[in-house]
Amino acid sequence: MPHVSIDRTSKWKAALIGVLSAGAALGTAELVTAATGPNSSPVTAVGSSAIDLAPVWLKDFAISTFGNYDKPVLLGGILVALVAFAAVAGIVAVRRFAVGAVMIGLLGAVGALAATTRPGASALDALPSLAAILAGAAVLHLLLRADADTDSPSRRTFLAAGAGTAAYALLGASVGRILQQRSGDIAQSRSAIKLPAPVSPAAARPTGHEFSLPGLTPFQTPNRDFYRVDTALVIPELTAEEWSLRIHGMVDRPIELSFADLMAKPLIERDITLCCVSNEVGGPYASTARWLGFPLAQLLREAGVKAGANQLVGTDHAGMTIGTPLEVVMDGRESLLAIGMNGEPLLPTNGFPVRQIVPGLFGYTSATKWLVDLELTTFDKYDAYWTERQWDPIGTVLTASRIDVPKPFAQVPAGPVTVAGVAWAQHRGIGAVQFRVDGGEWQPAQLSTEVSPDTWRQWRANVQLDKGLHRFEVRAADGRGDWQPEERTRPFPRGATGWHSVAVTVT
Ligand SMILES: Nc1nc2c(c(=O)[nH]1)N[C@H]1C(S)=C(S)[C@@H](COP(=O)(O)O)O[C@H]1N2
Ligand SMILES: [Mo]
């Protein structure tokens, strides 16, 4: 055990030694993770557990504040906390090596606990964290000893040991992460897929389904712009060749399906808008694609659903579950087991190789990505991920409308001003959109021609405005004539309500 006095090892140096030890621990963990699988990385596992344990308000805050960057922000936060704790461990270890080592051990224990309690995890998933503890403690010991030597050459020894540790930590973490990633395999599998032609193509989009107006959301969302919302800190990676789907539970004839089986079936193609329950009024989490897939209801009829089943539980490749109301899937709407979006295989972020799409339900009760298992059961017997967190188990899409043009706080020249946006109420369709200026009379907006009740519609209007500050508001009625309510509510537990408004200055 190294004996050093605090005046020989300054606090800063001790803190640095702690951080370097934690770095060596993490580098080691990532290298071992290459063998034990991406979900066993202590950093990833702690992050995934943090996502699962986060209260609703925190999750809402993260989604609305950081958007698609919520995950990097979370990982950054974990690393900052880790560095701070490790620095303290280093300072403590100068006086009492054992206590410092135990602190490093505690960090590893948290990682091991997180990794072994992920869905589908086994005891083996503790290995990266255990290896990290050993490496961390050993490096802590070595660095403290290198620093304890008093001869002048030892200064160089310490510098060399510190630099070596830093290099090992960075190299271990990056090489480990590269070895863990299968993005090459996934890209290869994706590009090898030749999507079959649908036996039932999507109906031709009618003329007038899209206004040409700069800044207005296009009818079809290009794949690269399709929104992404999920709990996956690392994207579940499996190739089409590895993929299979098991349909079981309350069925007469369980089905096991390969990707080739699915491709060989008569597929249909439909335009469908998908949106997220966490979308705030006026928010960006809605997109429209032309989906290629097999009708889910037909597949379930092939399996023979037993009387009494009312919930369809989809499980993804990482063990995350989504519960879909069975009645909705079977009521005649065109729910899909989708393999293609906009003429391409699904993007890895959007569920490659196979996902579910149910028009009219929010994504959290219907759109399972990386889907590998479908179980017929009841709501009484099983709570899926979001239902466990008290979100509404049905997830019917609420009617929504958004102003895209002009942008909030835009300066617009006096004269006629064009106001435009999109509105959606999947499966009920959009019946009308109205807008008003400065709280005045509601006025009808012009609607783009409906493609399908399952897709959004664009709206537009021209107004003459005086100079000064003005506020636009929009509201939509669905195909049944029900208008969006004025009352503003938060997304939890069944979606945000209220009218979107935008303020602009006319100059
Ligand atoms: N496996 C899995 N599927 C999932 C989710 C998830 O976290 N994991 N999130 C759901 C939610 S909340 C939404 S809104 C949609 C979003 O789909 P997208 O990311 O393709 O836009 O996917 C759904 N499917
Ligand atoms: Mo969502």
XYZ file of C-alpha atoms and ligand atoms in Angstrom:
532
model
C 0.000 0.000 0.000
C 1.400 3.418 -0.918
C 2.171 5.744 1.964
C 2.060 9.353 0.952
C 1.368 12.553 2.724
C -1.101 15.051 1.452
C 1.545 17.765 1.076
C 3.541 15.566 -1.289
C 0.543 14.708 -3.398
C -1.470 17.846 -3.956
C -5.231 17.543 -3.923
C -5.388 18.357 -7.625
C -2.999 15.587 -8.434
C -4.910 13.174 -6.219
C -8.152 14.126 -7.933
C -6.474 13.561 -11.299
C -5.305 10.132 -10.138
C -8.898 9.291 -9.174
C -10.207 10.414 -12.543
C -7.485 8.503 -14.424
C -8.323 5.359 -12.435
C -12.008 5.719 -13.298
C -10.982 6.241 -16.922
C -8.974 3.021 -16.911
C -11.973 1.312 -15.327
C -14.329 2.576 -18.039
C -11.913 1.745 -20.853
C -11.660 -1.787 -19.503
C -15.439 -2.036 -19.159
C -15.977 -1.015 -22.781
C -13.381 -3.536 -23.995
C -15.031 -6.381 -22.060
C -18.451 -5.187 -23.255
C -17.327 -5.962 -26.809
C -17.529 -9.624 -25.751
C -20.581 -9.506 -23.481
C -22.879 -7.332 -25.608
C -23.684 -3.585 -25.796
C -26.316 -3.594 -23.043
C -23.776 -4.777 -20.451
C -21.700 -1.589 -20.658
C -22.012 0.025 -17.195
C -22.381 3.502 -18.723
C -25.133 2.398 -21.084
C -26.852 0.301 -18.419
C -26.827 3.120 -15.855
C -28.123 5.510 -18.533
C -30.897 3.114 -19.601
C -31.913 2.567 -15.982
C -31.937 6.329 -15.438
C -34.314 6.676 -18.414
C -36.587 3.961 -17.002
C -36.557 5.442 -13.482
C -36.937 9.087 -14.519
C -40.215 10.657 -13.366
C -42.633 11.912 -16.022
C -41.850 15.605 -15.481
C -38.139 14.997 -15.989
C -38.687 12.945 -19.130
C -41.048 15.614 -20.537
C -38.498 18.283 -19.690
C -35.680 16.339 -21.384
C -37.714 15.700 -24.553
C -38.922 19.293 -24.858
C -35.601 20.912 -23.903
C -33.044 18.694 -25.606
C -35.203 17.048 -28.302
C -33.155 14.514 -30.221
C -30.125 15.389 -28.065
C -31.733 14.064 -24.873
C -29.569 10.939 -24.986
C -26.137 12.592 -25.451
C -27.100 15.052 -22.684
C -27.944 12.153 -20.358
C -24.663 10.353 -21.119
C -22.737 13.599 -20.625
C -24.431 14.080 -17.248
C -23.501 10.576 -16.141
C -19.866 11.094 -17.165
C -19.678 14.425 -15.305
C -21.065 12.800 -12.128
C -18.622 9.942 -12.543
C -15.611 12.253 -12.945
C -16.612 14.223 -9.834
C -17.034 11.096 -7.719
C -13.770 9.607 -8.996
C -11.893 12.827 -8.179
C -13.095 12.592 -4.581
C -12.126 8.914 -4.498
C -8.609 9.888 -5.594
C -8.266 12.511 -2.863
C -9.539 10.071 -0.233
C -7.223 7.313 -1.469
C -4.101 9.361 -0.731
C -4.801 9.086 2.994
C -6.677 5.828 3.020
C -6.158 3.749 -0.051
C -8.770 1.175 1.007
C -11.552 3.773 1.249
C -10.706 5.190 -2.178
C -10.639 1.701 -3.647
C -14.008 0.921 -2.087
C -15.400 4.073 -3.703
C -14.209 2.861 -7.121
C -15.759 -0.497 -6.217
C -19.065 1.205 -5.444
C -19.118 2.821 -8.879
C -18.560 -0.587 -10.419
C -21.252 -2.115 -8.241
C -23.780 0.459 -9.475
C -22.812 -0.457 -13.057
C -23.109 -4.181 -12.337
C -26.495 -3.717 -10.673
C -27.811 -1.685 -13.601
C -26.421 -4.102 -16.207
C -27.831 -7.237 -14.568
C -31.305 -5.776 -14.054
C -31.917 -4.677 -17.676
C -34.670 -6.641 -19.451
C -33.257 -9.942 -20.669
C -29.953 -9.502 -18.793
C -28.000 -12.339 -17.158
C -25.274 -12.542 -14.500
C -22.685 -12.394 -17.310
C -23.668 -8.774 -17.896
C -21.888 -7.905 -14.625
C -18.509 -8.855 -16.145
C -17.599 -5.455 -17.666
C -18.337 -3.735 -14.349
C -16.354 -6.303 -12.340
C -13.383 -6.009 -14.699
C -13.701 -2.241 -14.342
C -13.419 -2.447 -10.535
C -10.238 -4.534 -10.763
C -8.656 -2.263 -13.364
C -9.701 0.884 -11.503
C -8.347 -0.262 -8.157
C -5.082 -1.539 -9.685
C -4.451 1.704 -11.564
C -5.288 3.760 -8.460
C -2.658 1.782 -6.545
C -0.016 2.064 -9.286
C -0.464 5.794 -9.832
C -0.345 6.578 -6.129
C 2.834 4.539 -5.830
C 4.430 6.153 -8.866
C 3.671 9.508 -7.312
C 4.963 8.509 -3.871
C 8.587 7.984 -4.983
C 10.714 10.909 -3.998
C 13.675 10.694 -6.400
C 13.641 13.099 -9.275
C 13.377 10.390 -11.999
C 10.093 9.345 -10.367
C 8.460 12.574 -11.480
C 8.943 11.324 -14.967
C 7.705 7.888 -13.920
C 4.494 9.470 -12.675
C 4.012 11.536 -15.797
C 4.582 8.487 -17.966
C 2.210 6.356 -15.881
C -0.476 9.071 -15.954
C -0.166 9.635 -19.698
C -0.176 5.890 -20.290
C -3.327 5.501 -18.237
C -5.074 8.319 -20.082
C -4.120 6.771 -23.417
C -5.330 3.345 -22.290
C -8.637 4.788 -21.075
C -9.348 6.642 -24.324
C -8.157 3.821 -26.546
C -10.014 1.166 -24.541
C -13.255 3.126 -24.609
C -13.079 3.908 -28.319
C -11.856 0.504 -29.481
C -14.435 -1.126 -27.186
C -17.251 0.977 -28.617
C -16.135 0.277 -32.185
C -16.035 -3.467 -31.505
C -19.491 -3.303 -29.901
C -21.066 -1.557 -32.843
C -22.595 -3.649 -35.501
C -23.585 -0.701 -37.638
C -21.538 -2.205 -40.498
C -23.522 -5.459 -40.357
C -26.781 -3.548 -40.106
C -25.923 -1.266 -43.033
C -24.958 -4.290 -45.112
C -28.139 -6.159 -44.209
C -30.218 -3.054 -45.004
C -28.628 -2.429 -48.365
C -28.973 -6.088 -49.387
C -32.757 -5.918 -49.020
C -34.741 -5.568 -52.227
C -38.175 -4.522 -51.077
C -40.915 -6.361 -52.984
C -43.572 -4.436 -54.898
C -46.796 -4.142 -52.893
C -49.795 -6.182 -54.096
C -51.873 -3.227 -52.959
C -50.035 0.037 -53.615
C -50.955 3.230 -51.799
C -53.658 5.227 -53.572
C -52.264 7.924 -55.841
C -52.043 11.178 -53.912
C -54.742 13.538 -55.287
C -53.784 16.853 -56.869
C -53.919 19.574 -54.278
C -52.707 17.317 -51.479
C -49.697 19.579 -51.025
C -49.294 23.361 -51.175
C -45.983 24.619 -52.400
C -44.994 27.133 -49.775
C -41.509 27.688 -48.343
C -41.305 26.694 -44.672
C -44.463 24.559 -44.740
C -44.015 20.946 -43.572
C -44.081 18.696 -46.679
C -46.789 16.031 -46.920
C -44.277 13.179 -46.929
C -41.441 13.404 -44.411
C -38.087 12.480 -45.958
C -36.604 9.559 -43.992
C -33.690 11.639 -42.746
C -36.166 14.106 -41.192
C -38.530 11.556 -39.662
C -38.834 12.285 -35.942
C -37.357 9.860 -33.446
C -38.580 9.181 -29.928
C -37.614 6.093 -27.926
C -35.979 4.905 -24.731
C -33.050 3.200 -26.494
C -29.680 4.602 -25.439
C -28.019 2.271 -27.909
C -30.106 1.347 -30.934
C -31.088 -2.333 -30.756
C -29.068 -3.883 -33.571
C -30.151 -6.960 -35.415
C -29.893 -7.858 -39.072
C -32.835 -8.884 -41.231
C -31.253 -12.345 -41.441
C -31.207 -12.676 -37.648
C -34.718 -11.299 -37.232
C -37.663 -13.466 -36.398
C -41.054 -12.761 -34.874
C -42.915 -15.010 -32.492
C -46.679 -14.558 -32.184
C -47.918 -16.407 -29.141
C -49.972 -16.235 -25.948
C -53.757 -16.358 -26.321
C -53.728 -17.791 -29.854
C -54.777 -21.135 -31.345
C -51.776 -21.429 -33.657
C -48.548 -19.702 -32.552
C -46.589 -18.311 -35.495
C -42.866 -17.929 -36.020
C -41.943 -15.686 -38.931
C -38.579 -14.922 -40.565
C -37.802 -11.773 -42.544
C -37.846 -13.849 -45.747
C -41.300 -15.179 -44.771
C -42.531 -11.638 -44.267
C -41.060 -10.418 -47.584
C -42.753 -13.296 -49.414
C -46.208 -12.293 -48.137
C -48.537 -10.057 -50.160
C -47.565 -6.641 -48.807
C -49.511 -3.411 -48.873
C -48.281 0.176 -48.950
C -50.089 3.028 -47.151
C -49.525 6.681 -46.317
C -49.798 7.010 -42.537
C -48.945 9.839 -40.143
C -47.278 8.872 -36.863
C -47.099 11.128 -33.819
C -45.868 11.086 -30.250
C -47.936 11.577 -27.099
C -45.066 13.639 -25.661
C -45.448 16.239 -28.403
C -46.195 19.657 -26.908
C -48.762 21.885 -28.652
C -46.982 23.094 -31.800
C -44.171 20.548 -31.344
C -42.199 18.616 -33.979
C -42.934 14.971 -33.076
C -45.203 14.034 -35.979
C -44.162 12.733 -39.410
C -45.722 11.028 -42.413
C -44.295 8.178 -44.460
C -45.425 5.720 -47.088
C -45.151 2.446 -45.166
C -44.728 -0.995 -46.732
C -45.843 -3.953 -44.671
C -48.187 -6.813 -43.995
C -51.633 -6.235 -42.471
C -51.261 -7.022 -38.777
C -54.943 -7.960 -38.284
C -54.684 -10.596 -41.018
C -51.599 -12.125 -39.392
C -53.354 -12.246 -36.026
C -56.363 -13.927 -37.658
C -53.958 -16.533 -39.090
C -52.771 -17.162 -35.533
C -56.368 -17.370 -34.292
C -56.838 -14.974 -31.374
C -58.583 -16.604 -28.422
C -61.686 -15.049 -26.886
C -60.869 -12.768 -23.961
C -57.558 -11.420 -25.284
C -57.643 -7.602 -25.363
C -53.990 -6.556 -25.391
C -51.242 -7.100 -27.935
C -47.832 -6.766 -26.274
C -44.912 -6.090 -28.597
C -41.382 -6.633 -27.299
C -38.337 -5.145 -28.967
C -34.902 -6.677 -29.419
C -33.719 -5.088 -26.137
C -36.714 -6.306 -24.118
C -38.713 -3.042 -24.058
C -42.476 -3.576 -24.317
C -45.391 -1.673 -25.846
C -49.023 -2.643 -25.188
C -51.562 -2.097 -27.997
C -55.340 -2.302 -27.549
C -56.283 -5.355 -29.616
C -59.767 -4.081 -30.425
C -58.228 -1.116 -32.267
C -55.883 -3.327 -34.301
C -58.784 -5.563 -35.360
C -61.436 -2.892 -36.069
C -60.744 -2.726 -39.801
C -58.056 -0.030 -39.898
C -54.871 -0.884 -41.763
C -52.357 -1.680 -39.047
C -49.036 -2.827 -40.397
C -46.068 -4.961 -39.612
C -43.858 -2.562 -41.555
C -40.530 -3.276 -43.261
C -40.306 -0.234 -45.527
C -40.682 3.538 -45.292
C -40.755 5.805 -48.336
C -39.410 3.077 -50.603
C -36.465 2.080 -48.390
C -35.995 -0.481 -45.636
C -36.665 1.078 -42.215
C -33.855 3.231 -40.870
C -32.047 1.715 -37.848
C -33.387 4.601 -35.707
C -36.943 3.957 -36.869
C -37.082 0.256 -36.053
C -35.051 -1.749 -38.579
C -35.792 -4.425 -39.589
C -39.481 -4.545 -38.560
C -41.864 -2.289 -36.648
C -45.554 -1.956 -35.970
C -47.719 0.925 -37.243
C -51.349 1.429 -36.155
C -53.074 4.480 -37.664
C -54.882 6.520 -35.013
C -52.847 5.530 -31.970
C -49.912 7.440 -30.516
C -46.564 5.707 -31.025
C -46.224 4.679 -27.376
C -49.187 2.262 -27.595
C -48.768 1.114 -31.161
C -45.520 1.642 -33.022
C -43.086 -0.887 -31.515
C -39.709 -0.574 -33.235
C -37.171 -3.427 -33.503
C -40.156 -5.712 -32.895
C -39.321 -9.389 -32.238
C -42.204 -10.753 -30.163
C -45.988 -10.336 -30.129
C -47.957 -11.761 -27.250
C -51.745 -11.856 -27.058
C -52.826 -11.236 -23.492
C -55.086 -9.003 -21.393
C -54.657 -5.553 -19.848
C -55.405 -7.145 -16.468
C -52.532 -9.561 -16.760
C -49.788 -7.354 -18.102
C -48.653 -3.710 -17.843
C -46.301 -2.688 -20.654
C -43.554 -0.064 -20.193
C -45.636 3.131 -20.507
C -48.735 1.759 -18.812
C -46.558 0.863 -15.834
C -45.655 4.552 -15.786
C -49.335 5.536 -15.648
C -49.760 6.717 -19.252
C -53.187 6.042 -20.738
C -53.224 2.400 -21.951
C -55.245 3.141 -25.133
C -53.367 6.128 -26.565
C -55.923 7.450 -29.079
C -54.372 10.258 -31.126
C -55.759 13.685 -30.167
C -56.658 16.180 -32.866
C -53.739 18.559 -33.360
C -52.896 21.565 -35.507
C -49.722 23.571 -35.905
C -48.631 26.873 -37.427
C -45.429 26.367 -39.477
C -45.446 29.679 -41.348
C -44.615 32.340 -40.299
C -42.088 31.262 -37.692
C -42.524 32.516 -34.112
C -41.322 36.118 -33.695
C -40.723 36.492 -37.437
C -40.620 39.989 -38.939
C -43.036 40.030 -41.865
C -43.514 42.883 -44.329
C -46.891 44.648 -44.261
C -49.401 43.567 -46.902
C -50.982 40.142 -47.378
C -49.419 37.575 -45.002
C -49.661 33.836 -45.608
C -50.293 31.677 -42.543
C -49.951 27.906 -42.977
C -49.328 24.658 -41.204
C -50.463 21.065 -40.760
C -53.244 19.373 -38.800
C -53.742 15.731 -37.896
C -56.289 13.426 -36.298
C -55.269 10.044 -37.663
C -58.075 7.676 -38.574
C -60.797 10.253 -37.857
C -59.334 12.603 -40.461
C -59.257 16.395 -40.429
C -62.614 18.020 -41.255
C -61.805 21.719 -40.918
C -59.134 24.142 -39.767
C -59.740 27.680 -38.528
C -57.397 30.462 -37.541
C -57.789 33.841 -35.920
C -55.685 36.938 -35.436
C -55.297 38.750 -32.113
C -58.198 36.843 -30.538
C -60.702 38.017 -33.220
C -63.261 36.014 -35.192
C -62.330 32.486 -36.222
C -61.885 32.256 -39.982
C -61.835 29.150 -42.167
C -58.457 28.077 -43.567
C -58.008 26.415 -46.929
C -57.229 22.690 -46.580
C -55.053 20.572 -48.862
C -56.930 17.648 -50.414
C -57.162 14.709 -48.031
C -54.910 11.777 -48.944
C -56.434 9.521 -46.293
C -58.068 9.950 -42.892
C -54.864 8.330 -41.583
C -52.667 11.220 -42.747
C -52.268 14.845 -41.849
C -53.470 17.730 -44.018
C -51.854 21.052 -44.731
C -53.802 24.294 -44.252
C -53.197 27.860 -45.402
C -54.763 31.306 -45.343
C -53.990 34.885 -46.346
C -54.514 37.825 -44.029
C -54.072 41.566 -44.355
C -52.316 42.993 -41.318
C -51.379 46.415 -39.942
C -47.916 47.165 -38.662
C -47.174 45.952 -35.167
C -47.244 42.810 -33.081
C -49.844 40.166 -34.004
C -50.765 36.765 -32.684
C -52.116 33.885 -34.785
C -54.010 30.944 -33.324
C -55.114 27.749 -35.027
C -57.613 24.998 -34.209
C -58.819 21.949 -36.112
C -61.911 19.773 -36.134
C -61.598 16.062 -36.831
C -63.737 14.206 -39.359
C -66.500 13.898 -36.757
C -66.692 17.662 -36.329
C -65.128 17.778 -32.870
C -62.988 20.888 -32.384
C -59.727 20.947 -30.447
C -60.389 22.287 -26.958
C -58.835 25.580 -25.885
C -57.674 24.252 -22.529
C -53.913 23.765 -22.406
C -52.799 20.494 -20.834
C -49.401 18.809 -20.602
C -48.705 15.594 -22.558
C -49.087 13.318 -19.504
C -51.097 11.058 -19.400
C -52.974 11.117 -22.752
C -51.521 13.877 -24.912
C -51.312 17.681 -24.887
C -54.380 19.803 -25.659
C -54.819 23.473 -26.524
C -54.443 25.792 -29.492
C -51.073 26.558 -31.039
C -50.268 30.236 -31.331
C -47.474 32.214 -32.945
C -46.613 35.876 -32.469
C -45.072 37.903 -35.323
C -44.151 41.507 -35.982
C -45.442 43.166 -39.127
C -43.014 45.864 -40.266
N -38.876 -0.464 -29.258
C -39.415 0.755 -29.091
N -40.383 1.141 -29.908
C -40.942 2.363 -29.770
C -40.510 3.231 -28.748
C -39.475 2.795 -27.877
O -39.050 3.491 -26.957
N -38.937 1.548 -28.091
N -41.091 4.458 -28.631
C -42.428 4.634 -29.186
C -42.830 6.019 -29.266
S -43.114 6.787 -27.788
C -43.037 6.653 -30.450
S -43.711 8.194 -30.476
C -42.684 6.024 -31.734
C -41.731 6.912 -32.500
O -41.328 6.303 -33.685
P -40.156 6.960 -34.525
O -38.989 7.120 -33.598
O -39.904 6.075 -35.676
O -40.668 8.312 -34.965
O -42.068 4.776 -31.549
C -42.602 3.979 -30.546
N -41.929 2.706 -30.608
Mo -44.042 8.743 -28.257
